[in-house]
Coordinates of C-alpha atoms in Angstrom, one line a residue:
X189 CA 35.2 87.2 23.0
X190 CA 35.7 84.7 19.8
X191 CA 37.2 81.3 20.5
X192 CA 40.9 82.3 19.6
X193 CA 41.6 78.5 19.5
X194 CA 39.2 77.5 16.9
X195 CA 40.2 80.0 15.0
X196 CA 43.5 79.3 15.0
X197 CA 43.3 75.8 13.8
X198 CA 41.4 77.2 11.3
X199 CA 44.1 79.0 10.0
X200 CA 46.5 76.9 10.4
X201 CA 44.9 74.1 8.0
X202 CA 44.0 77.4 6.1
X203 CA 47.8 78.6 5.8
X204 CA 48.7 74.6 4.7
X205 CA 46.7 74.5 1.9
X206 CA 48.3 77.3 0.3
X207 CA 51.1 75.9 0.8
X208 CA 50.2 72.5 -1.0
X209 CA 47.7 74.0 -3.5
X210 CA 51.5 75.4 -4.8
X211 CA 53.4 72.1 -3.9
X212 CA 51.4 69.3 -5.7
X213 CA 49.8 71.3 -8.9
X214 CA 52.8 70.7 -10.3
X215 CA 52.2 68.4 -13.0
X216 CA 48.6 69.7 -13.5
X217 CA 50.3 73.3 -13.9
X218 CA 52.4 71.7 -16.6
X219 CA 50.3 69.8 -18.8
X220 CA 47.5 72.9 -19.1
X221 CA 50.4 75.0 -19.4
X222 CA 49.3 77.0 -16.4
X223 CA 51.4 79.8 -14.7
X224 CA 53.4 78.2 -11.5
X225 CA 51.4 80.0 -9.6
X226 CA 47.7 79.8 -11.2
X227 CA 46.4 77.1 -8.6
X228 CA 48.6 79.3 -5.3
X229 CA 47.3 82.4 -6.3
X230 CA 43.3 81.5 -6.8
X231 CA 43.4 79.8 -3.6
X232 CA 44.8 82.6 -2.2
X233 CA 42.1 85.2 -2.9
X234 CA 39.3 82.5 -1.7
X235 CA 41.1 81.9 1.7
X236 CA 41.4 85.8 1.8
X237 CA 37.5 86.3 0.8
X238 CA 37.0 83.6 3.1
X239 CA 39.1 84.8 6.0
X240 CA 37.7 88.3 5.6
X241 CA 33.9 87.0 5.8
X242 CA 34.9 84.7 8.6
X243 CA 36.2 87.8 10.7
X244 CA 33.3 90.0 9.6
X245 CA 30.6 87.2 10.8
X246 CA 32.4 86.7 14.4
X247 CA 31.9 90.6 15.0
X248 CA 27.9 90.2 14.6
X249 CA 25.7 89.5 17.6
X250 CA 24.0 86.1 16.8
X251 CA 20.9 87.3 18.4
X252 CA 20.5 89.9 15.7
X253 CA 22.6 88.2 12.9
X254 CA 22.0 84.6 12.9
X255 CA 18.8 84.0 12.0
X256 CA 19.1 86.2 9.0
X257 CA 22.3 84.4 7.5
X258 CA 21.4 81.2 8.2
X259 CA 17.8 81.7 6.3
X260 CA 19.7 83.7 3.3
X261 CA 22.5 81.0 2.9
X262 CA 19.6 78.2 2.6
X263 CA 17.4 79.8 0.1
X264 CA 19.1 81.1 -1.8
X265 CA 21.7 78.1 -2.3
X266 CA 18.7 76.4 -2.6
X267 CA 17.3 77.8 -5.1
X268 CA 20.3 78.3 -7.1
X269 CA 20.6 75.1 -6.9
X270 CA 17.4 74.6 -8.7
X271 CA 17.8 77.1 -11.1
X272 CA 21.2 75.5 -12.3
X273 CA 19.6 72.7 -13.8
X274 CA 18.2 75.5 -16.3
X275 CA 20.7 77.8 -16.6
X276 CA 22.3 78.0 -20.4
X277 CA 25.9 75.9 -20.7
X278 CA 27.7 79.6 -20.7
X279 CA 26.2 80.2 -17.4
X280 CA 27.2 76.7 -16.3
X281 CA 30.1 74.4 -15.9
X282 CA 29.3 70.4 -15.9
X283 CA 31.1 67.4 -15.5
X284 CA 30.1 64.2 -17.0
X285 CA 26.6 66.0 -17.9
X286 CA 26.3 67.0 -14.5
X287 CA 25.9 70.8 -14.0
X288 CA 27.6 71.4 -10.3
X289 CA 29.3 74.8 -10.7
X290 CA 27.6 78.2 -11.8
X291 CA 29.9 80.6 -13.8
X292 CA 30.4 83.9 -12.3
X293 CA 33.0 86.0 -14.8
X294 CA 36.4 83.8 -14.1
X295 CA 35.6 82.0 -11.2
X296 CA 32.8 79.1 -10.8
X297 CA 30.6 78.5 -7.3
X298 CA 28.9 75.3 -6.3
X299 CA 25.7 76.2 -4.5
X300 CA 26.1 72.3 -2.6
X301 CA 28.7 73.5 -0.3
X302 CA 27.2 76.7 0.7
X303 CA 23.6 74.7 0.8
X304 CA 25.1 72.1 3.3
X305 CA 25.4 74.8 5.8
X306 CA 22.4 76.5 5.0
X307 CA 20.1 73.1 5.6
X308 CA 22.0 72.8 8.6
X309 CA 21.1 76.2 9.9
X310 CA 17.5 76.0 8.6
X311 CA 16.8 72.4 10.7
X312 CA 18.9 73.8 13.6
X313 CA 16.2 77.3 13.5
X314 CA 13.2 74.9 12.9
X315 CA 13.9 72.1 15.0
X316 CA 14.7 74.6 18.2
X317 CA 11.2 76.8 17.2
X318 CA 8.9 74.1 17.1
X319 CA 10.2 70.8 18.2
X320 CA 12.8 70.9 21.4
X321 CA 10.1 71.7 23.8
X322 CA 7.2 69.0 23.2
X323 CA 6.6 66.2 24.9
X324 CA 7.1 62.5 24.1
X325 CA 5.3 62.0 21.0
X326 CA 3.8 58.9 19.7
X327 CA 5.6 57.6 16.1
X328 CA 2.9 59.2 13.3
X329 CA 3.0 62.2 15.7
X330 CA 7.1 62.3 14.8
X331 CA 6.6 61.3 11.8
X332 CA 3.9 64.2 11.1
X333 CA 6.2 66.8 12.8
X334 CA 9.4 65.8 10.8
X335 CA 7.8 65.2 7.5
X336 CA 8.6 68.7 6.3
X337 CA 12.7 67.9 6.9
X338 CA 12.1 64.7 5.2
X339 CA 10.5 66.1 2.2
X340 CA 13.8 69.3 1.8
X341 CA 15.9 66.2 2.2
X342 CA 14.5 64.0 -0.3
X343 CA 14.3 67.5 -2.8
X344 CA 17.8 67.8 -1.9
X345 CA 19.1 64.3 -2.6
X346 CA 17.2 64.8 -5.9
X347 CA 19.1 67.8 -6.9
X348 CA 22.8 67.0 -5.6
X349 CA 22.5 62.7 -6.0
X350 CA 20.4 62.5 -9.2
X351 CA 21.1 65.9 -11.3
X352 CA 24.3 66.7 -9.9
X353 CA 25.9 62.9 -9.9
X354 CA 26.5 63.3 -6.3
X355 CA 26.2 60.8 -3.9
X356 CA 29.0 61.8 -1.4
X357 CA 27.6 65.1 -0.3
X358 CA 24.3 63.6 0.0
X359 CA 26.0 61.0 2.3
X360 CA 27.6 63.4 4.2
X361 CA 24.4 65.5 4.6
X362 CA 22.0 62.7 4.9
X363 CA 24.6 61.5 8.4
X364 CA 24.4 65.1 9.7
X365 CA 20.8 64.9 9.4
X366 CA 20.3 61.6 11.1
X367 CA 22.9 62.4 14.4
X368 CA 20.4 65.8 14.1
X369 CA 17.2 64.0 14.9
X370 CA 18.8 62.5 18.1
X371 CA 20.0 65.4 19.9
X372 CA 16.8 67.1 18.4
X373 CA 15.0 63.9 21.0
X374 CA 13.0 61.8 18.6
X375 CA 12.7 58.4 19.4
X376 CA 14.4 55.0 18.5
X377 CA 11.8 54.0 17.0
X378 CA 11.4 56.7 14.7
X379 CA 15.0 56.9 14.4
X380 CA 15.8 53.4 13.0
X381 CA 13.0 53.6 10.4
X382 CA 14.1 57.1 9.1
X383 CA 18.1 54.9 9.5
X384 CA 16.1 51.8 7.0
X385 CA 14.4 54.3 4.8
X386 CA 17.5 56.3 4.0
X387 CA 19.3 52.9 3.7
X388 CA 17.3 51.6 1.3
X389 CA 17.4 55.0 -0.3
X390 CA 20.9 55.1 -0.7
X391 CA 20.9 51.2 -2.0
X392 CA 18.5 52.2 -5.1
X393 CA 20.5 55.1 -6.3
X394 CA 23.5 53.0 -6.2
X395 CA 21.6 50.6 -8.3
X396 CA 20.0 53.2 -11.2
X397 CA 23.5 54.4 -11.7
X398 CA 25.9 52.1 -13.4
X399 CA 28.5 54.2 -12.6
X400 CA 28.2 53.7 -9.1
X401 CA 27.9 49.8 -9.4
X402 CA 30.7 49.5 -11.4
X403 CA 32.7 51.8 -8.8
X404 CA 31.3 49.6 -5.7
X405 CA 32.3 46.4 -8.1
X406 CA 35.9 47.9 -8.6
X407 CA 36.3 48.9 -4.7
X408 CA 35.0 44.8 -3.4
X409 CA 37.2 43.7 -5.7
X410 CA 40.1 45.2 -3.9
X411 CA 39.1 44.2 -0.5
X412 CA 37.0 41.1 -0.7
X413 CA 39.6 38.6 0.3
X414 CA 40.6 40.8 3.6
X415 CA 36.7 40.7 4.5
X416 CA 35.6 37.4 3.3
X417 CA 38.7 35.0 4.4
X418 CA 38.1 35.7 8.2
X419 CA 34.7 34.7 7.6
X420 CA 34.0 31.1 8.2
X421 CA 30.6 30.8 6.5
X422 CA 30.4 29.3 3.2
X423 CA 26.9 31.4 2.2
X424 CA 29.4 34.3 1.9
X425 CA 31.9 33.3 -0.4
X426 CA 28.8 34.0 -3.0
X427 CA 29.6 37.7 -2.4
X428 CA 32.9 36.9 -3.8
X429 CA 33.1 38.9 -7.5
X430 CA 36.1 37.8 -10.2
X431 CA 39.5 39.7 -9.1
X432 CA 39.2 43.4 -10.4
X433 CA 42.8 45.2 -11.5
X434 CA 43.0 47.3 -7.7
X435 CA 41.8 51.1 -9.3
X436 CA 45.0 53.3 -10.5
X437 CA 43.9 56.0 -7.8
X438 CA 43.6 54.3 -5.0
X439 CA 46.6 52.0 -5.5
X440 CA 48.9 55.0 -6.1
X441 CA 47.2 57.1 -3.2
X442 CA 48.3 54.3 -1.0
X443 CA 51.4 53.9 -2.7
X444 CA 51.9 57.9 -2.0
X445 CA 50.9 57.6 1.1
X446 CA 53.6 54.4 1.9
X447 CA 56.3 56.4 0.2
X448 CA 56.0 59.0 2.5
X449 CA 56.7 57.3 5.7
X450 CA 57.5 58.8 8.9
X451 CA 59.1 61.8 7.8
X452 CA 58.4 62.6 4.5
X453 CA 59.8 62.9 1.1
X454 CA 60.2 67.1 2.0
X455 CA 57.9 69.7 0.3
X456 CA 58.3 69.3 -3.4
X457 CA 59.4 65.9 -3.6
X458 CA 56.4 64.1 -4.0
X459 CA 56.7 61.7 -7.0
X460 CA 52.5 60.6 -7.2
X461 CA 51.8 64.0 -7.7
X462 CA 53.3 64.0 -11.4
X463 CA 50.4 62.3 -13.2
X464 CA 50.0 59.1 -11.2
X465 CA 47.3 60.9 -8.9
X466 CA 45.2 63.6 -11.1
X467 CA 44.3 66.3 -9.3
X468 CA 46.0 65.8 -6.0
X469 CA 45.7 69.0 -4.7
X470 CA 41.9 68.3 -4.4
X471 CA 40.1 65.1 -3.4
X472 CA 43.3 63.5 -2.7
X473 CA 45.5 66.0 -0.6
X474 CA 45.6 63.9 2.3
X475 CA 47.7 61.7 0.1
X476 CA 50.1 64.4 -1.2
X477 CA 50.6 65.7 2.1
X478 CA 51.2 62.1 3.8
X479 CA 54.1 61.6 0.8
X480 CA 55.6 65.2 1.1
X481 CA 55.3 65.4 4.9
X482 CA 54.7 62.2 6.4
X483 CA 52.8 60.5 8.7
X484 CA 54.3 63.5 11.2
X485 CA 52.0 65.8 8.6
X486 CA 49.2 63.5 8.4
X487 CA 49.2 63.7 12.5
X488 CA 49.5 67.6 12.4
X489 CA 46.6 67.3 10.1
X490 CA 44.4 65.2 12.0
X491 CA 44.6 66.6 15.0
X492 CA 43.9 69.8 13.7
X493 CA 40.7 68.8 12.8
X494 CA 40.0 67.3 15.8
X495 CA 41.2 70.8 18.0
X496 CA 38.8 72.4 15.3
X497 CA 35.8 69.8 15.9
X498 CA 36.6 69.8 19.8
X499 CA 36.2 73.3 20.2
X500 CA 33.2 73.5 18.1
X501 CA 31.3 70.9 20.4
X502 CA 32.6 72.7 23.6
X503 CA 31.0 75.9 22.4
X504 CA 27.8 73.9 21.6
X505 CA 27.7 71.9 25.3
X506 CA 28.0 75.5 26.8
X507 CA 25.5 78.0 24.7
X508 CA 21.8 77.8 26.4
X509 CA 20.2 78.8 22.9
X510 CA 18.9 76.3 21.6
X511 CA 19.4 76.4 18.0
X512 CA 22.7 77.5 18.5
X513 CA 23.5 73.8 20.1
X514 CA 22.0 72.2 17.9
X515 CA 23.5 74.4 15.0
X516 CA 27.2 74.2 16.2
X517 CA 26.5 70.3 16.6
X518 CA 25.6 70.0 13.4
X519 CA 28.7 72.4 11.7
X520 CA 31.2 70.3 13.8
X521 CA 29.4 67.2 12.6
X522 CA 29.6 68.1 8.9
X523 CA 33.3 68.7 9.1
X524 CA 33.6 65.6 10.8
X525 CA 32.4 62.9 8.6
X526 CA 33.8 65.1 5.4
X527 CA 37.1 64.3 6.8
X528 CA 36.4 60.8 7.6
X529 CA 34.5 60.2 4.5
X530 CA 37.8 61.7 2.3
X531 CA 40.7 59.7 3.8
X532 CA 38.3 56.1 4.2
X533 CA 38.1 57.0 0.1
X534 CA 42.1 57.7 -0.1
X535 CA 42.9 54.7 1.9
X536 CA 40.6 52.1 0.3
X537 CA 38.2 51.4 3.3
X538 CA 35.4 52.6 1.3
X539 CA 34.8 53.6 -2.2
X540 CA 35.8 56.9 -3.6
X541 CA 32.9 59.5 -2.5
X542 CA 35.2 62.9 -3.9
X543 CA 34.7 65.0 -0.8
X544 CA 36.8 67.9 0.0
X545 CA 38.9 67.5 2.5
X546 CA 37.7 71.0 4.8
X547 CA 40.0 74.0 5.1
X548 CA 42.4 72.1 2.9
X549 CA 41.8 70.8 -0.3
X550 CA 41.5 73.5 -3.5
X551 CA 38.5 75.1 -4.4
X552 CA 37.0 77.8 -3.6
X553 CA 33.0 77.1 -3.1
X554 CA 34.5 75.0 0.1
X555 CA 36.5 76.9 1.3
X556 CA 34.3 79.6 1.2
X557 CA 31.0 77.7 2.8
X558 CA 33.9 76.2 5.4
X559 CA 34.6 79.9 6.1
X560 CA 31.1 81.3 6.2
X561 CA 29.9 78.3 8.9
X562 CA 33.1 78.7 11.4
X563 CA 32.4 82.8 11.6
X564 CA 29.0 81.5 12.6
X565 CA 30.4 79.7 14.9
X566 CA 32.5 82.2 16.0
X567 CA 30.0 84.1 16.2
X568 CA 28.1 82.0 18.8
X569 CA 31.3 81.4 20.6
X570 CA 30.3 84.9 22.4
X571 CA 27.7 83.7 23.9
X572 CA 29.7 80.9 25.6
X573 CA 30.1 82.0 29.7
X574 CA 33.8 82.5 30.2
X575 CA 36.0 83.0 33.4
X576 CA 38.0 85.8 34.5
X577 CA 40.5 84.8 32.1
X578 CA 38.4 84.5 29.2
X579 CA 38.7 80.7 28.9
X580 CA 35.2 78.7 28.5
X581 CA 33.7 77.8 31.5

């Protein structure tokens, strides 16, 4: 038996974003001079394709099934992932010179989303074959037995950070990763140094990018004098940069969401959706939703997410597989710090990272990867003991 709970919260942030991928296109619909229904309708066949391949996946057995998805979704969004960087520009859409989606007929995939589930399956697989069950080891042992991980990570955050021009879903990955190693038993030892190197890492490809200083210059600008006036050391007024104008995005996102108040403005009758957010019905949906719907909506959203990561975590605290814990850990992690990492960006507690919020924000790729890892997880859900009444033990 599937866990009917997970599912439905699944569905019900599913059935929502239909809903607003129709309600805040408008003003996107209008200056393309799109049908009223373009956005509605396209998200409608990926939540169908989604829905139907979430469904199919929770009827497999994982002992038969698993293994052989898991290992299919990796490679070959790995390597497609690879060979996007050579594809022809017919073949390929970019954004700013960076080539993220492939072309296929009228629709356009991006390999990232389905590879962030794939890696997660592939470490869950390897860590549970050859790691789980050896002793304590001593740090270059660690070090020698994770290298490998390392060196799919550090080809990884060249592909998606450096090519692609995308530092959030390496972020997002890169955390996954870390939380991975711990319940995978490494040691603290290993585990801050892997925390520095990743650190320092992340530091330099802020640094080779300009666009990335200037968007971390533009962000401190906005909340130096919150951070630095409670401090009462004068070394760190040094960090304090000339007074940026606050960035049009984030000042009407929290506008938006301020507008929206307790109650809502009522579906439709969002006003930052008409040009003053672009693309609201994506990166910023959180936003649209809180103005349309409220903090009441925001609520009904966030605790969806956290029924959907609860249950997810239950199922992995009660599988004996190994590689399914770790595997459902990781899933439930991923859709964890996406959500956190989107509305810290909305809200102005960290820079901008344009992640999808998951299950709601438009686009197919994510919707479909988001779709593909639950039926997983549905799929492991069987293996979860249960009483007479079907609920999880």
């Amino acid at each position: 038996m599937i866990d009917k709970a997970l599912l439905a919260g699944v569905m019900a942030l599913l059935t929502l974003s239909l809903v607003m991928s129709y309600s805040l296109s408008t003003y996107t619909v209008l200056h393309f001079d799109y049908n009223d229904f373009h956005f509605f309708m396209r998200q409608s066949m990926f939540v169908f394709i989604g829905f139907l391949a979430m469904v199919f996946l929770s009827r497999l057995d994982p002992d038969k099934w698993l293994v052989p998805v898991g290992l299919s979704l990796f490679i070959l969004s790995f390597l497609a992932m690879i060979a996007m960087q050579f594809l022809p520009a017919s073949l390929v859409h970019a954004v700013g010179g960076a080539k993220r989606w492939i072309r296929l007929g009228p629709i356009a995939l991006a390999p990232v989303e389905f590879f962030k589930v794939g890696f997660i399956f592939f470490i869950a697989w390897s860590f549970a074959r050859k790691l789980l069950n050896k002793n304590k080891m001593k740090f270059f042992d660690e070090l020698k037995s994770y290298m490998p991980y390392l060196v799919v990570f550090a080809v990884a955050v060249v592909l998606i950070a450096v090519f692609q021009k995308d530092l959030g879903q390496v972020v997002v990955l890169g955390a996954t990763l870390m939380v991975l190693f711990v319940f995978a038993g490494s040691s603290k030892k290993f585990f801050f140094s892997i925390i520095s190197i990743v650190f320092a890492a992340f530091i330099g490809l802020i640094f080779f990018a300009p666009h990335r200083i200037a968007r971390i210059k533009s962000w401190w600008g906005t909340v130096q004098d919150g951070i630095l006036d409670v401090l009462p050391f004068e070394a760190v007024q040094n960090l304090r940069i000339e007074a940026t104008k606050e960035p049009y995005q984030i000042s009407n996102s929290l506008n938006a969401i301020h507008n929206g108040g307790l109650w809502g403005e009522g579906l439709g009758n969002g006003q930052f959706k008409l040009g003053y957010l672009s693309e609201v019905h994506t990166d910023f949906i959180l936003a649209g939703i809180t103005e349309e719907l409220g903090f009441l909506g925001l609520f009904f959203v966030t605790f969806t997410i956290l029924l959907i990561v609860f249950r997810i975590f239950k199922i992995a605290s009660k599988v004996q597989n190994p590689m399914y814990y770790l595997f459902s850990i990781g899933i439930g992690l991923l859709i964890a710090a996406s959500f956190i990492l989107n509305s810290y960006g909305i809200s102005g507690i960290t820079p901008i990272k344009g992640i999808a919020v998951p299950f709601l924000s438009y686009g197919g790729s994510h919707i479909l990867a988001s779709c593909i890892a639950i039926g997983m997880i549905l799929m492991i859900s069987k293996k979860v003991p249960r009483d007479a009444k079907g609920n999880i033990k």
